[in-house]
XYZ file of C-alpha atoms in Angstrom:
535
model
C -17.425 42.115 -5.346
C -18.186 38.414 -4.814
C -20.070 38.119 -1.524
C -21.415 35.311 0.637
C -24.839 35.676 -1.010
C -25.127 34.478 -4.612
C -28.020 34.329 -7.056
C -28.355 30.962 -8.807
C -30.755 29.834 -11.508
C -32.919 28.161 -8.842
C -32.711 30.834 -6.113
C -30.476 32.843 -3.811
C -28.045 31.185 -1.374
C -25.989 32.382 1.575
C -22.661 30.700 2.314
C -20.100 31.011 5.077
C -18.076 34.195 5.386
C -14.570 34.363 3.959
C -12.016 32.600 6.113
C -8.464 33.750 6.865
C -7.351 32.530 3.421
C -10.105 34.547 1.753
C -12.143 31.462 0.858
C -15.937 31.459 0.668
C -17.655 28.095 1.202
C -21.146 27.164 0.003
C -22.425 23.751 1.065
C -25.463 21.574 0.460
C -26.624 23.314 -2.727
C -29.288 21.281 -4.583
C -28.301 20.539 -8.171
C -31.324 18.318 -8.860
C -34.713 17.570 -7.359
C -34.751 15.092 -4.443
C -34.837 11.580 -6.020
C -37.590 10.333 -3.703
C -41.140 9.041 -4.119
C -42.064 8.996 -7.794
C -38.503 10.173 -8.646
C -36.831 7.129 -7.098
C -35.028 5.351 -9.970
C -35.672 8.104 -12.473
C -33.315 10.408 -14.315
C -32.488 13.469 -12.164
C -34.828 16.407 -12.641
C -33.912 20.102 -12.279
C -33.731 21.441 -8.721
C -36.895 22.876 -7.220
C -36.680 26.680 -7.080
C -37.037 28.448 -3.738
C -38.045 31.904 -2.588
C -35.971 34.043 -0.277
C -32.430 33.153 0.773
C -31.390 29.535 1.328
C -28.584 28.910 3.819
C -25.679 26.993 2.264
C -23.500 26.503 5.315
C -23.974 22.808 6.077
C -23.149 19.781 3.927
C -26.090 17.964 2.429
C -26.699 14.360 3.419
C -24.748 11.684 1.613
C -26.645 8.964 -0.198
C -28.257 6.233 1.836
C -25.996 3.265 1.223
C -24.077 0.498 2.931
C -22.815 0.898 6.490
C -19.074 0.938 7.005
C -16.934 0.129 10.050
C -16.152 3.841 10.371
C -19.797 4.887 10.061
C -20.106 8.638 10.225
C -16.574 9.177 8.961
C -17.751 8.180 5.508
C -21.262 9.646 5.800
C -21.852 12.232 8.535
C -25.527 11.966 7.591
C -27.379 9.927 4.999
C -30.640 10.199 3.122
C -32.259 9.225 -0.125
C -32.509 13.006 -0.642
C -28.825 13.493 -1.444
C -28.341 15.379 -4.719
C -26.381 18.366 -3.458
C -22.968 19.858 -4.096
C -20.491 22.217 -2.442
C -18.404 25.111 -3.781
C -15.231 26.702 -2.414
C -13.945 29.892 -4.048
C -11.539 32.716 -3.224
C -12.572 34.790 -6.244
C -13.218 38.448 -5.462
C -15.265 39.089 -8.567
C -17.664 36.920 -10.555
C -15.839 37.899 -13.742
C -12.520 36.313 -12.745
C -13.144 33.042 -14.576
C -10.927 30.820 -12.446
C -10.393 27.180 -13.462
C -13.018 24.825 -12.025
C -12.324 21.394 -10.548
C -15.192 19.003 -9.791
C -14.407 16.229 -7.291
C -16.230 12.880 -7.454
C -15.742 10.894 -4.240
C -14.923 7.196 -4.150
C -16.327 4.283 -2.183
C -16.966 1.484 -4.645
C -20.236 3.207 -5.658
C -21.529 1.827 -2.341
C -20.490 4.388 0.298
C -18.885 7.792 0.712
C -19.868 11.438 0.792
C -18.660 14.855 -0.326
C -18.686 15.796 3.375
C -15.651 13.638 4.232
C -13.265 16.032 5.968
C -10.333 14.987 3.801
C -12.190 16.342 0.744
C -12.508 19.906 2.028
C -11.736 22.236 -0.880
C -10.263 25.187 1.015
C -6.636 24.674 -0.100
C -7.603 24.325 -3.761
C -9.675 27.507 -3.572
C -6.901 29.431 -1.806
C -4.562 28.368 -4.620
C -6.808 29.825 -7.329
C -9.298 27.087 -8.241
C -13.071 27.057 -7.826
C -13.527 23.639 -6.223
C -16.821 21.751 -6.463
C -17.607 18.430 -4.758
C -20.779 16.437 -5.312
C -22.967 13.746 -3.803
C -24.642 11.181 -6.026
C -26.918 8.189 -5.544
C -25.164 5.024 -4.384
C -25.818 1.293 -4.398
C -29.353 0.172 -5.143
C -30.599 3.773 -5.458
C -27.962 4.678 -8.021
C -27.695 1.533 -10.110
C -30.932 -0.468 -10.191
C -31.699 -1.869 -13.638
C -35.109 -3.377 -14.337
C -37.281 -4.059 -17.420
C -40.129 -1.964 -15.994
C -37.809 1.003 -15.578
C -36.722 0.600 -19.202
C -40.323 0.911 -20.302
C -40.663 4.217 -18.426
C -38.091 5.910 -20.625
C -34.438 5.306 -21.413
C -32.582 2.097 -20.468
C -31.998 1.893 -16.715
C -29.057 1.017 -14.530
C -26.841 4.099 -14.264
C -28.825 6.758 -12.405
C -25.733 7.753 -10.396
C -23.823 8.570 -13.574
C -26.802 10.649 -14.702
C -26.576 12.464 -11.352
C -22.954 13.339 -12.128
C -23.945 14.590 -15.570
C -26.694 16.708 -14.004
C -24.150 18.169 -11.564
C -21.833 19.048 -14.453
C -24.736 20.764 -16.234
C -25.384 22.728 -13.039
C -21.726 23.755 -13.018
C -21.935 24.896 -16.619
C -24.995 27.029 -15.842
C -24.039 28.443 -12.433
C -20.306 28.335 -11.747
C -19.584 31.762 -13.261
C -21.501 33.242 -10.322
C -18.693 31.938 -8.086
C -15.919 33.359 -10.264
C -15.397 30.088 -12.132
C -14.895 29.505 -15.840
C -17.559 27.164 -17.272
C -15.285 26.591 -20.264
C -12.384 25.328 -18.111
C -13.776 22.446 -16.057
C -11.679 19.514 -14.840
C -13.328 16.472 -13.309
C -11.249 14.444 -10.894
C -11.855 11.589 -8.503
C -10.352 8.623 -6.733
C -11.312 4.930 -6.827
C -15.018 4.792 -7.785
C -14.731 8.517 -8.510
C -11.977 7.798 -11.026
C -13.923 4.877 -12.496
C -16.814 7.298 -12.951
C -14.524 9.643 -14.871
C -13.519 6.901 -17.289
C -17.190 6.018 -17.766
C -18.141 9.666 -18.334
C -15.379 10.043 -20.908
C -16.945 7.058 -22.699
C -20.498 8.472 -22.471
C -21.893 10.608 -25.306
C -24.220 12.232 -22.745
C -21.252 13.885 -20.985
C -19.530 15.262 -24.064
C -18.821 18.988 -23.780
C -19.452 19.173 -20.027
C -15.782 19.038 -18.981
C -12.458 19.836 -20.589
C -9.844 17.820 -18.682
C -9.901 14.660 -16.576
C -7.838 13.340 -13.653
C -8.232 9.733 -12.546
C -6.670 8.612 -9.254
C -6.735 4.816 -8.835
C -9.602 3.921 -11.155
C -10.548 3.799 -14.836
C -13.347 1.613 -16.251
C -14.758 -0.499 -13.387
C -12.911 -3.580 -14.638
C -12.024 -6.125 -11.957
C -10.663 -9.615 -11.395
C -13.942 -10.772 -12.959
C -13.453 -8.869 -16.196
C -15.452 -5.904 -17.539
C -18.388 -4.175 -15.903
C -21.779 -5.878 -15.912
C -23.811 -6.324 -19.074
C -27.329 -4.924 -19.325
C -28.700 -8.457 -18.987
C -26.713 -9.137 -15.818
C -27.810 -5.824 -14.278
C -31.474 -6.478 -15.032
C -31.226 -10.002 -13.613
C -29.929 -8.502 -10.381
C -32.787 -6.000 -10.339
C -35.404 -8.721 -10.795
C -33.816 -10.723 -7.999
C -34.088 -7.724 -5.676
C -37.776 -7.353 -6.486
C -38.352 -10.992 -5.541
C -36.323 -10.565 -2.356
C -38.480 -7.600 -1.348
C -41.693 -9.453 -2.188
C -42.753 -6.630 -4.510
C -45.151 -7.105 -7.410
C -43.751 -4.249 -9.501
C -41.580 -1.131 -9.465
C -44.378 0.964 -7.975
C -44.459 -1.379 -4.986
C -40.717 -0.878 -4.595
C -41.083 2.905 -4.815
C -43.696 2.767 -2.065
C -41.362 0.910 0.293
C -39.233 2.777 2.815
C -35.755 3.707 1.658
C -34.209 1.857 4.597
C -35.979 -1.385 3.660
C -34.861 -1.176 0.035
C -31.334 -0.257 1.079
C -31.064 -3.154 3.533
C -32.060 -5.609 0.806
C -29.374 -4.290 -1.524
C -26.378 -4.172 0.837
C -23.073 -5.349 -0.584
C -20.560 -7.581 1.203
C -17.213 -5.779 1.440
C -15.328 -9.044 0.907
C -16.702 -9.536 -2.615
C -16.324 -7.807 -5.964
C -18.972 -5.041 -6.156
C -18.873 -5.346 -9.931
C -20.484 -8.795 -9.651
C -22.298 -8.706 -6.297
C -23.481 -5.105 -5.863
C -25.627 -2.555 -7.659
C -22.957 -0.739 -9.645
C -22.309 0.560 -13.204
C -23.363 -1.523 -16.179
C -23.433 -1.293 -19.969
C -26.962 0.082 -20.278
C -26.724 1.182 -23.909
C -27.729 4.716 -22.932
C -25.337 6.347 -20.480
C -22.678 3.709 -21.161
C -23.249 2.548 -24.751
C -20.585 -0.187 -24.730
C -17.821 -1.653 -22.561
C -15.565 1.358 -21.881
C -12.394 -0.509 -22.845
C -13.828 -1.089 -26.315
C -14.961 2.538 -26.642
C -11.423 3.710 -25.848
C -9.816 1.086 -28.095
C -11.983 2.362 -30.941
C -11.115 5.992 -30.153
C -14.738 6.985 -29.513
C -14.143 8.578 -26.098
C -13.958 12.307 -25.341
C -10.697 13.755 -26.613
C -9.650 15.756 -23.547
C -6.303 15.885 -21.738
C -5.985 13.059 -19.203
C -3.821 12.750 -16.087
C -4.096 9.377 -14.352
C -2.188 6.971 -12.167
C -2.096 4.343 -9.463
C -0.589 3.840 -5.996
C 2.147 1.300 -5.489
C 0.216 -0.815 -2.963
C -3.334 -0.639 -4.312
C -4.073 -4.154 -3.055
C -4.488 -3.193 0.615
C -8.307 -3.196 0.692
C -8.755 -5.973 -1.841
C -6.763 -8.897 -0.444
C -9.958 -10.732 0.530
C -10.703 -11.003 -3.191
C -7.273 -12.277 -4.206
C -6.011 -15.727 -5.092
C -4.841 -18.138 -2.363
C -1.380 -17.360 -1.058
C 0.279 -20.772 -0.806
C 2.375 -21.471 -3.927
C 0.493 -24.590 -5.063
C -2.992 -23.151 -4.597
C -1.930 -19.792 -6.031
C -0.708 -21.372 -9.266
C -3.726 -23.683 -9.524
C -6.129 -20.760 -9.174
C -4.123 -18.727 -11.684
C -4.267 -21.592 -14.177
C -8.056 -21.648 -13.888
C -8.252 -17.942 -14.673
C -5.491 -17.435 -17.213
C -5.182 -20.919 -18.711
C -2.556 -23.606 -18.244
C -0.937 -22.665 -21.552
C -0.088 -19.188 -20.199
C 1.431 -20.229 -16.888
C 5.047 -19.742 -17.986
C 4.199 -16.130 -18.854
C 2.301 -15.766 -15.584
C 5.154 -17.134 -13.489
C 7.564 -14.650 -15.057
C 5.614 -11.662 -13.714
C 3.839 -13.135 -10.665
C 6.369 -15.639 -9.265
C 5.502 -18.011 -6.402
C 8.624 -20.023 -5.595
C 7.880 -19.848 -1.869
C 5.081 -18.690 0.415
C 6.376 -15.166 0.837
C 6.734 -14.679 -2.891
C 3.278 -16.169 -3.534
C 1.738 -13.771 -1.000
C 3.447 -10.798 -2.614
C 2.357 -11.893 -6.098
C -1.228 -12.500 -4.969
C -1.316 -9.004 -3.499
C 0.116 -7.412 -6.620
C -2.223 -9.359 -8.891
C -5.437 -8.342 -7.141
C -4.308 -4.715 -7.004
C -3.482 -4.854 -10.707
C -6.795 -6.435 -11.688
C -9.022 -4.214 -9.547
C -7.193 -0.906 -10.040
C -3.792 -0.455 -11.630
C -3.707 -2.294 -14.950
C -6.874 -0.728 -16.326
C -5.413 2.744 -15.653
C -2.352 1.771 -17.674
C -4.613 0.496 -20.434
C -6.720 3.677 -20.195
C -3.657 5.860 -20.584
C -2.308 3.851 -23.498
C -5.610 3.885 -25.384
C -6.143 7.594 -24.783
C -2.617 8.430 -25.848
C -3.189 6.420 -29.036
C -6.141 8.686 -29.825
C -3.707 11.599 -29.846
C -5.006 13.266 -26.677
C -2.414 14.648 -24.206
C -1.903 11.963 -21.544
C 0.146 12.099 -18.338
C 0.673 9.006 -16.164
C 1.994 8.688 -12.620
C 2.949 6.064 -10.072
C 2.368 7.130 -6.459
C 5.192 5.827 -4.243
C 5.222 8.404 -1.447
C 5.792 7.127 2.078
C 6.957 8.788 5.275
C 6.716 8.381 9.008
C 3.396 10.223 8.785
C 1.962 8.256 5.820
C 3.828 4.935 5.998
C 2.523 3.050 2.959
C 1.250 4.138 -0.499
C -1.969 2.135 -0.314
C -5.283 2.735 -2.040
C -6.614 6.228 -1.081
C -3.333 7.340 0.570
C -2.921 10.008 -2.126
C -6.131 11.913 -1.312
C -4.920 13.885 1.741
C -1.857 15.064 -0.187
C -3.897 16.195 -3.192
C -6.294 18.201 -1.017
C -3.703 19.361 1.514
C -5.815 18.161 4.430
C -3.009 16.239 6.081
C -4.471 16.203 9.560
C -7.338 14.217 8.077
C -5.104 11.458 6.712
C -6.822 8.216 7.831
C -3.701 6.127 7.208
C -1.209 8.140 9.217
C 0.912 6.369 11.749
C -0.760 6.697 15.120
C 0.385 9.820 16.927
C 2.644 10.990 14.073
C 2.114 14.539 12.834
C 2.903 15.680 9.284
C 6.346 17.161 8.867
C 7.777 19.703 6.452
C 8.461 17.005 3.833
C 4.842 15.858 3.911
C 3.595 19.418 3.485
C 6.032 20.095 0.651
C 4.969 16.927 -1.163
C 1.307 17.873 -0.744
C 1.965 21.294 -2.239
C 3.819 19.710 -5.170
C 0.939 17.365 -5.964
C -1.641 20.126 -5.768
C 0.450 22.373 -8.034
C 0.571 19.618 -10.655
C -3.185 19.093 -10.389
C -3.976 22.822 -10.570
C -1.587 23.451 -13.485
C -3.273 20.632 -15.354
C -6.699 22.096 -14.614
C -5.617 25.430 -16.074
C -3.856 24.299 -19.242
C -4.110 20.528 -19.680
C -0.394 20.269 -18.790
C 0.774 19.646 -15.187
C 4.174 21.253 -15.687
C 5.140 24.607 -14.235
C 8.029 26.676 -12.971
C 10.084 24.970 -10.274
C 8.436 21.557 -10.684
C 10.195 18.370 -11.813
C 9.355 17.900 -15.485
C 6.441 15.552 -16.177
C 6.695 14.176 -19.733
C 3.801 13.220 -21.941
C 3.126 9.495 -21.851
C 4.517 7.789 -24.958
C 3.273 4.237 -24.470
C 4.610 0.945 -23.142
C 7.932 1.255 -21.339
C 8.095 5.043 -21.521
C 8.564 7.572 -18.744
C 5.919 8.336 -16.152
C 6.041 10.597 -13.111
C 7.099 8.818 -9.926
C 5.447 10.801 -7.143
C 7.625 10.144 -4.127
C 9.926 11.832 -1.623
C 12.123 12.725 -4.619
C 9.572 13.051 -7.386
C 10.954 12.648 -10.887
C 10.104 11.190 -14.253
C 11.350 7.620 -14.674
C 10.602 4.532 -16.709
C 7.376 2.855 -15.615
C 8.125 -0.025 -13.253
C 5.219 -2.369 -13.931
C 4.956 -2.674 -17.706
C 5.658 -6.437 -17.760
C 2.880 -7.270 -15.274
C 0.402 -4.981 -16.952
C 1.288 -6.206 -20.444
C 0.527 -9.777 -19.344
C -3.026 -8.790 -18.323
C -3.338 -6.595 -21.411
C -2.672 -9.647 -23.584
C -6.071 -11.014 -22.490
C -7.960 -7.946 -23.694
C -9.746 -8.238 -27.008
C -10.341 -4.782 -28.470
C -9.786 -3.381 -25.002
C -12.147 -5.801 -23.225
C -11.131 -8.422 -20.665
C -12.633 -11.907 -21.099
C -16.317 -11.936 -20.049
C -15.913 -15.575 -18.952
C -13.717 -14.380 -16.082
C -16.988 -13.594 -14.326
C -17.406 -17.336 -13.793
C -13.953 -17.735 -12.209
C -14.095 -17.976 -8.446
C -11.032 -16.682 -6.631
C -10.847 -18.860 -3.538
C -9.303 -17.363 -0.461
C -8.617 -19.188 2.749
C -10.865 -18.263 5.697
C -7.788 -17.069 7.549
C -6.862 -14.591 4.827
C -10.460 -13.379 4.628
C -10.404 -12.705 8.372
C -7.101 -10.872 7.970
C -8.597 -8.664 5.240
C -11.535 -7.732 7.457
C -9.098 -6.953 10.240
C -7.098 -4.626 8.001
C -10.212 -2.710 7.054
C -11.222 -2.333 10.689
C -7.667 -1.360 11.616
C -7.724 1.463 9.062
C -11.166 2.517 10.295
C -9.773 3.094 13.793
C -7.774 5.995 12.410
C -10.627 7.583 10.472
C -11.530 9.914 13.300
C -11.120 12.942 11.142
C -11.272 16.449 12.602
C -13.243 19.340 11.150
C -16.726 17.876 11.342
């Protein structure tokens, strides 16, 4: 009989008692040693063993990182000591071997936590999955690259991805104790969490640690400035931080307080974190090459993939978009895409008047930051011969009025009362709950078999490439021809062996001060509704 006390490789833990749905919850379990002191900016080491019984009833602290307008909603607590995970299970016996799903939270690799109420795994566990969610190092603690760090061991720059790999190794070693199957592990995530999944699929270090992948609104960390940072760019940023801190060497930086280091590495929300923040790079170790090229060459993990984007991904990214008056919009586009391609550009991103230019600018930034790379990801993975399922998320209701970036998360987890984008004062209705159940059934079916289809569900066809059918997740979910192939194919035409032009990093997208202020206002507006219950 699976009880609230479980013996792990590193010691015994005690979780919360079974709830009304029969779910046991274990929180704040260390999967690696605290990355502090001499372990700051080092590969994660195994967790320190403990004697006796360790309580696992409270979430561990999220990574120290950038502050957000909603503060504690994203990180109820924060610390450099953050490498913990959480497990929800309704298994009655450790021999049940239920499918395992490992959630990687989003936040631009700069903020977020597994403790966000919307990520509670109770519904997944009640429906037969062992659900794991993890914390990992963020910002400057997760992605500092520096020549001195390279000389200490392997190339530096992607410690957070190594944290994720360490968590997956922990799952492989320990999850059977919770009734999970270590040979049936699905990783899934949204935004930065989905970008991490694409990067892990491209990393030889992660091979064999998971068996299916779900990417919600993210793929490779491409952006309007092209592919993720090179090793040289990442190391240049690390050297600049050292100068900013007045440190003589890495040991000086390790001796500094975490808050001082963090404050020096804070990212500006209005800019591209791929070019202005400490975030993933091609280090030649964890990420051996630009992920788009790895997938184009068929060198990625050959596991079933389910991925997709939301219709209005642009919501949080408008401050990074092109100007929205027709003349300035077309001039900025010509600088990025070339005057010779403007006829093609105009056909998919028209700007005959101000309203049309605004709509095209919104669609373009959403495509460049999120959507198009998912389409490219799916096409490249399908070409490898791996089962690939693609969706477009269109769902909207009085409760969840617009399918913006992150709007899918509450429906996947079933935590509808924690939906930060709900209309003020509007409660979920039967249609919202039914749609949530449908999404979770697709996700769980996929985690079990690599195929989302099941009895009573609208059929979800395998993706067959450009112009084929994808699943439209909406009030009347059904497979239909993809709606955005022309826009995405235009951007795809700039990829060379899967890689966007590196010289896009020098292109400055100029936004009017008024639009920048509007973008900040939208973020703060959304934050007002992030008063999630269940803390």
